[in-house]
Every structure is written in structure tokens, then in C-alpha cells.
């Protein structure tokens, strides 16, 4: 992080010094984790369901932090330290990030969507990195805490930034966009993720479009022109750029070659220019993610040749269609999150395996509400259509996967209520020579299953 002063913090948050002297205090970092407190750090305590960071303010200051903010009464703090009172510490975190971003302004691209956000983020960053020193959202830092912390990572060397934005309620994307203030935004697609909270795909579409709420004619919104909802977005107060496999899009793909678990090759067409491109992550659906990245690059002045090179050299975040080989077992590790669409895409990827037996370990897709039973049942039918030999389901919703699969002809089905039960039986479920797909929503903690396979 570049330097902020405690005066900057006060200005950003409308805070009031409650204890200590805020004059001439420079900060070199901001943390919400008291264990990372040290000299030069501002500690921002957050109140959660199972913890309250306010309980660690004193220890953070004793560990070296220069100051802390608070929205609660705090016991006496160590001499020489500063305590600033704010209305709400989580909101203050966002306010500070917005202030920081404006002070050290960097051209920024944001990405949201129901499926493929993280892979698209990786590809966007790879493309921009061919020309610019680029910051990108680390891991899953895509919420109202992660986005500010990502922004604090902007250093003097950075010339561009790619910020991933997630949500599960109305208003979240608009809030995150108000902090990051992107110049360009990408919406990958409109699926079923979080439909329990948003009511319908129309609701999801509305929530995703919040990313452009404050756009002007200086901004560009990049959307999937093949998507039922996003294809309806037209230029108005901002520019619109569309990608897809339909030739009517501004940037489109043709001559797609599926290389199985090794990735995909295709030709990118942008106006009167064409170039052959490839991505090493498996799944034809990733052509769309790559095209979104190319559109971003073109908007930032990256040449088509440089875009193709960036796609080729991309380094991907773990646990997204990650191929792991262990003692003759091929693990398709896609355990970070799930949706009906991404589960289908993962099953499509597994169809390309050369292993003798296909095992799919599928868990609950969460936040599906009234749509859960039907969506999971259809996943089971699709698993059968993809030729799964053994199906393992975990969770209450996943029982419907088992029902659909059984109705469609899969006979080897094992169901568990909890992830830990499957972990205990993992040696009975998989064996050398298997291809094993591991897929569920993040809350199912399916990383335990991937880890258990690697310990066989």
C-alpha cells in the first residue's frame, strides 16, 4: 500500500479522534486481521456472526499497529496509539478504499457475472499484463471486505487493475462499484446463482447491471452478446461492447477446437482482424471468458497479438477446473463454488477424460430456494447423459441429483448427508485409473474431499 496518513483516514470516514494524537502519522498498510498488526498498520475491526474484531483492538495496538478505528466503546488503549471513532467499521473500510483509489487513481476493469468471474478475472489480468503492470483480485476477495483490501494492494508500480465483484443481494454490486469506480466493466453471463435471494433470472440481471449504474459516456460495459439477458443491453449513457460466438458480436470466436483437458483453441475475430488463440484451462465455455478478456484488452489499447499472448500465458486461480494427477487418479478439482450451469460445464469437461472410469462427487448448490429440487434433479439427469460410472452426492439438495441420475439410468450411486462422511469413505469411493470430478458450492467445504484424495 502507498502512504495514507491518519488525517486521510479521518477525512475518508468522517471519523473523530477518540484517543491519541493523529498528527503526522503515516500508514503503510491496513488490516482486518489483528494477527497481522505491526508498525505502520491501521487495524480495522469487523463484527461478524462468530467474532468481533473490536475485542482485539488493544492487542493489535500492543502488537505495533499505529491506530485503530472503532464503532464501539474500547477500554483504555496503549500510550502513543490512536483510536478513531466511526459510525460503522465495515462501511469505513469501504470509504477508506474509495478515498485511496481516488488518491492513487489507476485505470480499472471490473468483472461480475453468475459463472466464470474468477477465470475471467485471471484472463483479463493476463491480457492487460502484456502491456501494463497489473493488480488483480487475489483468490476470492470479491465482497465488501475483499474488494477494499484488494484496492489497498495498489502500489506505485501498478498501471492497471482488475477487480472481481461478487454478490448475493441487490445493492451489493452497486456498492462495490462505488468503491472501485471502474473505467470498464465485464458481465460474463446471467445464470441461477443466488436466485433464492434475487427471486428470478430477471432479478439477477438487474443486480449484475448495477456495475454500470454510475457509468457515463467515458465508460464501457462489456457483455456476453450470446446471453439471453445481456444481449438486450444497448448503448445509452455509456458504450457497450459485446462478445460471443455469434458473428453479430463486436468480438467473436470461430473455428473452436476442444483439446479436452489440455484446453481450447479458437480464432478471435475483432473487426477486420483475426488471430488464433488458446487457453490452457479445459472447457469450451472458457472461450467466452477469453473473449471477455480480449474485449478488455482492446479497450485498454492492448493489441490483438498481445491479447492472444496473454491468454496463452495466463496463470489461473486454484480449485477452478484444476487438473490434479495423484497415484493414477485424475482429479478435476472444481470445488471452489457451484451453480447448475457450472456443474454442467464441469461434467462436460470430464467427458474428455481418457481414464477408464468416471466418478462424479457432487454436492449441494446453495441459495437456490424454490428452484433447488428441480435444478439438482436435472443435474443428475445430465450426469447420466455424460456417462458417469459412479455418482457420489453430498447434502440435502444433492439427494435430488441422486434421484435424477437414478431415473436416467445410473445404478452406482452413493449419497451422504455431510462432507466429512464422504471424506472418511474416500478410499472406498475412488481408485487408481479413475477420473474424479469434485464439485459443490463453497459452503460444502469440498476442498476436504480433494485433500483426502491426495492423501490416499
JSON list of N, CA and C in Angstrom, two decimals, residues 3-36:
[
{"chain": "A", "resi": 3, "resn": "UNK", "atom": "N", "xyz": [1.36, 5.35, 0.81]},
{"chain": "A", "resi": 3, "resn": "UNK", "atom": "CA", "xyz": [1.16, 6.03, 2.08]},
{"chain": "A", "resi": 3, "resn": "UNK", "atom": "C", "xyz": [-0.21, 6.71, 2.19]},
{"chain": "A", "resi": 4, "resn": "UNK", "atom": "N", "xyz": [-0.87, 6.45, 3.30]},
{"chain": "A", "resi": 4, "resn": "UNK", "atom": "CA", "xyz": [-2.00, 7.25, 3.74]},
{"chain": "A", "resi": 4, "resn": "UNK", "atom": "C", "xyz": [-1.65, 7.79, 5.12]},
{"chain": "A", "resi": 5, "resn": "UNK", "atom": "N", "xyz": [-2.21, 8.92, 5.47]},
{"chain": "A", "resi": 5, "resn": "UNK", "atom": "CA", "xyz": [-2.00, 9.46, 6.81]},
{"chain": "A", "resi": 5, "resn": "UNK", "atom": "C", "xyz": [-3.26, 9.24, 7.64]},
{"chain": "A", "resi": 6, "resn": "UNK", "atom": "N", "xyz": [-3.14, 9.39, 8.94]},
{"chain": "A", "resi": 6, "resn": "UNK", "atom": "CA", "xyz": [-4.33, 9.29, 9.78]},
{"chain": "A", "resi": 6, "resn": "UNK", "atom": "C", "xyz": [-5.30, 10.43, 9.48]},
{"chain": "A", "resi": 7, "resn": "UNK", "atom": "N", "xyz": [-4.78, 11.55, 9.00]},
{"chain": "A", "resi": 7, "resn": "UNK", "atom": "CA", "xyz": [-5.68, 12.62, 8.57]},
{"chain": "A", "resi": 7, "resn": "UNK", "atom": "C", "xyz": [-6.50, 12.18, 7.37]},
{"chain": "A", "resi": 8, "resn": "UNK", "atom": "N", "xyz": [-5.88, 11.41, 6.47]},
{"chain": "A", "resi": 8, "resn": "UNK", "atom": "CA", "xyz": [-6.62, 10.85, 5.34]},
{"chain": "A", "resi": 8, "resn": "UNK", "atom": "C", "xyz": [-7.75, 9.95, 5.83]},
{"chain": "A", "resi": 9, "resn": "UNK", "atom": "N", "xyz": [-7.45, 9.14, 6.84]},
{"chain": "A", "resi": 9, "resn": "UNK", "atom": "CA", "xyz": [-8.45, 8.22, 7.38]},
{"chain": "A", "resi": 9, "resn": "UNK", "atom": "C", "xyz": [-9.63, 9.00, 7.96]},
{"chain": "A", "resi": 10, "resn": "UNK", "atom": "N", "xyz": [-9.33, 10.05, 8.68]},
{"chain": "A", "resi": 10, "resn": "UNK", "atom": "CA", "xyz": [-10.37, 10.89, 9.28]},
{"chain": "A", "resi": 10, "resn": "UNK", "atom": "C", "xyz": [-11.22, 11.54, 8.19]},
{"chain": "A", "resi": 11, "resn": "UNK", "atom": "N", "xyz": [-10.56, 12.05, 7.15]},
{"chain": "A", "resi": 11, "resn": "UNK", "atom": "CA", "xyz": [-11.28, 12.69, 6.05]},
{"chain": "A", "resi": 11, "resn": "UNK", "atom": "C", "xyz": [-12.17, 11.69, 5.30]},
{"chain": "A", "resi": 12, "resn": "UNK", "atom": "N", "xyz": [-11.65, 10.49, 5.10]},
{"chain": "A", "resi": 12, "resn": "UNK", "atom": "CA", "xyz": [-12.38, 9.48, 4.34]},
{"chain": "A", "resi": 12, "resn": "UNK", "atom": "C", "xyz": [-13.60, 8.97, 5.09]},
{"chain": "A", "resi": 13, "resn": "UNK", "atom": "N", "xyz": [-13.51, 8.90, 6.40]},
{"chain": "A", "resi": 13, "resn": "UNK", "atom": "CA", "xyz": [-14.56, 8.26, 7.20]},
{"chain": "A", "resi": 13, "resn": "UNK", "atom": "C", "xyz": [-15.42, 9.22, 7.99]},
{"chain": "A", "resi": 14, "resn": "UNK", "atom": "N", "xyz": [-15.08, 10.51, 7.96]},
{"chain": "A", "resi": 14, "resn": "UNK", "atom": "CA", "xyz": [-15.72, 11.48, 8.85]},
{"chain": "A", "resi": 14, "resn": "UNK", "atom": "C", "xyz": [-15.55, 11.04, 10.30]},
{"chain": "A", "resi": 15, "resn": "UNK", "atom": "N", "xyz": [-14.40, 10.44, 10.57]},
{"chain": "A", "resi": 15, "resn": "UNK", "atom": "CA", "xyz": [-14.12, 9.94, 11.90]},
{"chain": "A", "resi": 15, "resn": "UNK", "atom": "C", "xyz": [-13.71, 11.03, 12.87]},
{"chain": "A", "resi": 16, "resn": "UNK", "atom": "N", "xyz": [-13.75, 10.67, 14.14]},
{"chain": "A", "resi": 16, "resn": "UNK", "atom": "CA", "xyz": [-13.37, 11.60, 15.21]},
{"chain": "A", "resi": 16, "resn": "UNK", "atom": "C", "xyz": [-12.31, 10.93, 16.07]},
{"chain": "A", "resi": 17, "resn": "UNK", "atom": "N", "xyz": [-11.22, 11.64, 16.33]},
{"chain": "A", "resi": 17, "resn": "UNK", "atom": "CA", "xyz": [-10.18, 11.08, 17.18]},
{"chain": "A", "resi": 17, "resn": "UNK", "atom": "C", "xyz": [-10.72, 10.94, 18.59]},
{"chain": "A", "resi": 18, "resn": "UNK", "atom": "N", "xyz": [-10.71, 9.72, 19.08]},
{"chain": "A", "resi": 18, "resn": "UNK", "atom": "CA", "xyz": [-11.23, 9.45, 20.43]},
{"chain": "A", "resi": 18, "resn": "UNK", "atom": "C", "xyz": [-10.10, 9.37, 21.45]},
{"chain": "A", "resi": 19, "resn": "UNK", "atom": "N", "xyz": [-8.91, 8.98, 20.96]},
{"chain": "A", "resi": 19, "resn": "UNK", "atom": "CA", "xyz": [-7.77, 8.87, 21.87]},
{"chain": "A", "resi": 19, "resn": "UNK", "atom": "C", "xyz": [-6.49, 8.99, 21.06]},
{"chain": "A", "resi": 20, "resn": "UNK", "atom": "N", "xyz": [-5.49, 9.69, 21.63]},
{"chain": "A", "resi": 20, "resn": "UNK", "atom": "CA", "xyz": [-4.20, 9.81, 20.98]},
{"chain": "A", "resi": 20, "resn": "UNK", "atom": "C", "xyz": [-4.10, 11.03, 20.09]},
{"chain": "A", "resi": 21, "resn": "UNK", "atom": "N", "xyz": [-2.95, 11.14, 19.40]},
{"chain": "A", "resi": 21, "resn": "UNK", "atom": "CA", "xyz": [-2.64, 12.27, 18.54]},
{"chain": "A", "resi": 21, "resn": "UNK", "atom": "C", "xyz": [-2.47, 11.79, 17.11]},
{"chain": "A", "resi": 22, "resn": "UNK", "atom": "N", "xyz": [-3.37, 12.24, 16.22]},
{"chain": "A", "resi": 22, "resn": "UNK", "atom": "CA", "xyz": [-3.35, 11.78, 14.84]},
{"chain": "A", "resi": 22, "resn": "UNK", "atom": "C", "xyz": [-2.45, 12.60, 13.93]},
{"chain": "A", "resi": 23, "resn": "UNK", "atom": "N", "xyz": [-1.79, 13.60, 14.47]},
{"chain": "A", "resi": 23, "resn": "UNK", "atom": "CA", "xyz": [-0.92, 14.45, 13.65]},
{"chain": "A", "resi": 23, "resn": "UNK", "atom": "C", "xyz": [0.33, 13.70, 13.20]},
{"chain": "A", "resi": 24, "resn": "UNK", "atom": "N", "xyz": [0.65, 13.88, 11.93]},
{"chain": "A", "resi": 24, "resn": "UNK", "atom": "CA", "xyz": [1.92, 13.37, 11.37]},
{"chain": "A", "resi": 24, "resn": "UNK", "atom": "C", "xyz": [2.11, 11.87, 11.55]},
{"chain": "A", "resi": 25, "resn": "UNK", "atom": "N", "xyz": [1.04, 11.11, 11.40]},
{"chain": "A", "resi": 25, "resn": "UNK", "atom": "CA", "xyz": [1.15, 9.64, 11.47]},
{"chain": "A", "resi": 25, "resn": "UNK", "atom": "C", "xyz": [0.90, 9.05, 10.08]},
{"chain": "A", "resi": 26, "resn": "UNK", "atom": "N", "xyz": [1.92, 8.42, 9.51]},
{"chain": "A", "resi": 26, "resn": "UNK", "atom": "CA", "xyz": [1.81, 7.78, 8.20]},
{"chain": "A", "resi": 26, "resn": "UNK", "atom": "C", "xyz": [1.48, 6.30, 8.36]},
{"chain": "A", "resi": 27, "resn": "UNK", "atom": "N", "xyz": [0.69, 5.80, 7.44]},
{"chain": "A", "resi": 27, "resn": "UNK", "atom": "CA", "xyz": [0.32, 4.39, 7.44]},
{"chain": "A", "resi": 27, "resn": "UNK", "atom": "C", "xyz": [0.87, 3.71, 6.20]},
{"chain": "A", "resi": 28, "resn": "UNK", "atom": "N", "xyz": [1.38, 2.51, 6.38]},
{"chain": "A", "resi": 28, "resn": "UNK", "atom": "CA", "xyz": [1.91, 1.74, 5.25]},
{"chain": "A", "resi": 28, "resn": "UNK", "atom": "C", "xyz": [1.05, 0.52, 4.94]},
{"chain": "A", "resi": 29, "resn": "UNK", "atom": "N", "xyz": [-0.02, 0.33, 5.71]},
{"chain": "A", "resi": 29, "resn": "UNK", "atom": "CA", "xyz": [-0.88, -0.81, 5.47]},
{"chain": "A", "resi": 29, "resn": "UNK", "atom": "C", "xyz": [-2.14, -0.75, 6.31]},
{"chain": "A", "resi": 30, "resn": "UNK", "atom": "N", "xyz": [-3.15, -1.51, 5.88]},
{"chain": "A", "resi": 30, "resn": "UNK", "atom": "CA", "xyz": [-4.43, -1.61, 6.59]},
{"chain": "A", "resi": 30, "resn": "UNK", "atom": "C", "xyz": [-4.79, -3.08, 6.68]},
{"chain": "A", "resi": 31, "resn": "UNK", "atom": "N", "xyz": [-5.21, -3.52, 7.85]},
{"chain": "A", "resi": 31, "resn": "UNK", "atom": "CA", "xyz": [-5.57, -4.93, 8.01]},
{"chain": "A", "resi": 31, "resn": "UNK", "atom": "C", "xyz": [-6.84, -5.07, 8.85]},
{"chain": "A", "resi": 32, "resn": "UNK", "atom": "N", "xyz": [-7.58, -6.14, 8.57]},
{"chain": "A", "resi": 32, "resn": "UNK", "atom": "CA", "xyz": [-8.73, -6.50, 9.41]},
{"chain": "A", "resi": 32, "resn": "UNK", "atom": "C", "xyz": [-8.39, -7.68, 10.30]},
{"chain": "A", "resi": 33, "resn": "UNK", "atom": "N", "xyz": [-7.15, -8.15, 10.21]},
{"chain": "A", "resi": 33, "resn": "UNK", "atom": "CA", "xyz": [-6.68, -9.30, 10.99]},
{"chain": "A", "resi": 33, "resn": "UNK", "atom": "C", "xyz": [-5.68, -8.82, 12.04]},
{"chain": "A", "resi": 34, "resn": "UNK", "atom": "N", "xyz": [-6.06, -8.89, 13.30]},
{"chain": "A", "resi": 34, "resn": "UNK", "atom": "CA", "xyz": [-5.21, -8.37, 14.37]},
{"chain": "A", "resi": 34, "resn": "UNK", "atom": "C", "xyz": [-3.87, -9.10, 14.44]},
{"chain": "A", "resi": 35, "resn": "UNK", "atom": "N", "xyz": [-3.82, -10.33, 13.91]},
{"chain": "A", "resi": 35, "resn": "UNK", "atom": "CA", "xyz": [-2.57, -11.09, 13.92]},
{"chain": "A", "resi": 35, "resn": "UNK", "atom": "C", "xyz": [-1.53, -10.50, 12.98]},
{"chain": "A", "resi": 36, "resn": "UNK", "atom": "N", "xyz": [-1.98, -9.64, 12.05]},
{"chain": "A", "resi": 36, "resn": "UNK", "atom": "CA", "xyz": [-1.06, -9.03, 11.09]},
{"chain": "A", "resi": 36, "resn": "UNK", "atom": "C", "xyz": [-0.69, -7.60, 11.51]}
]
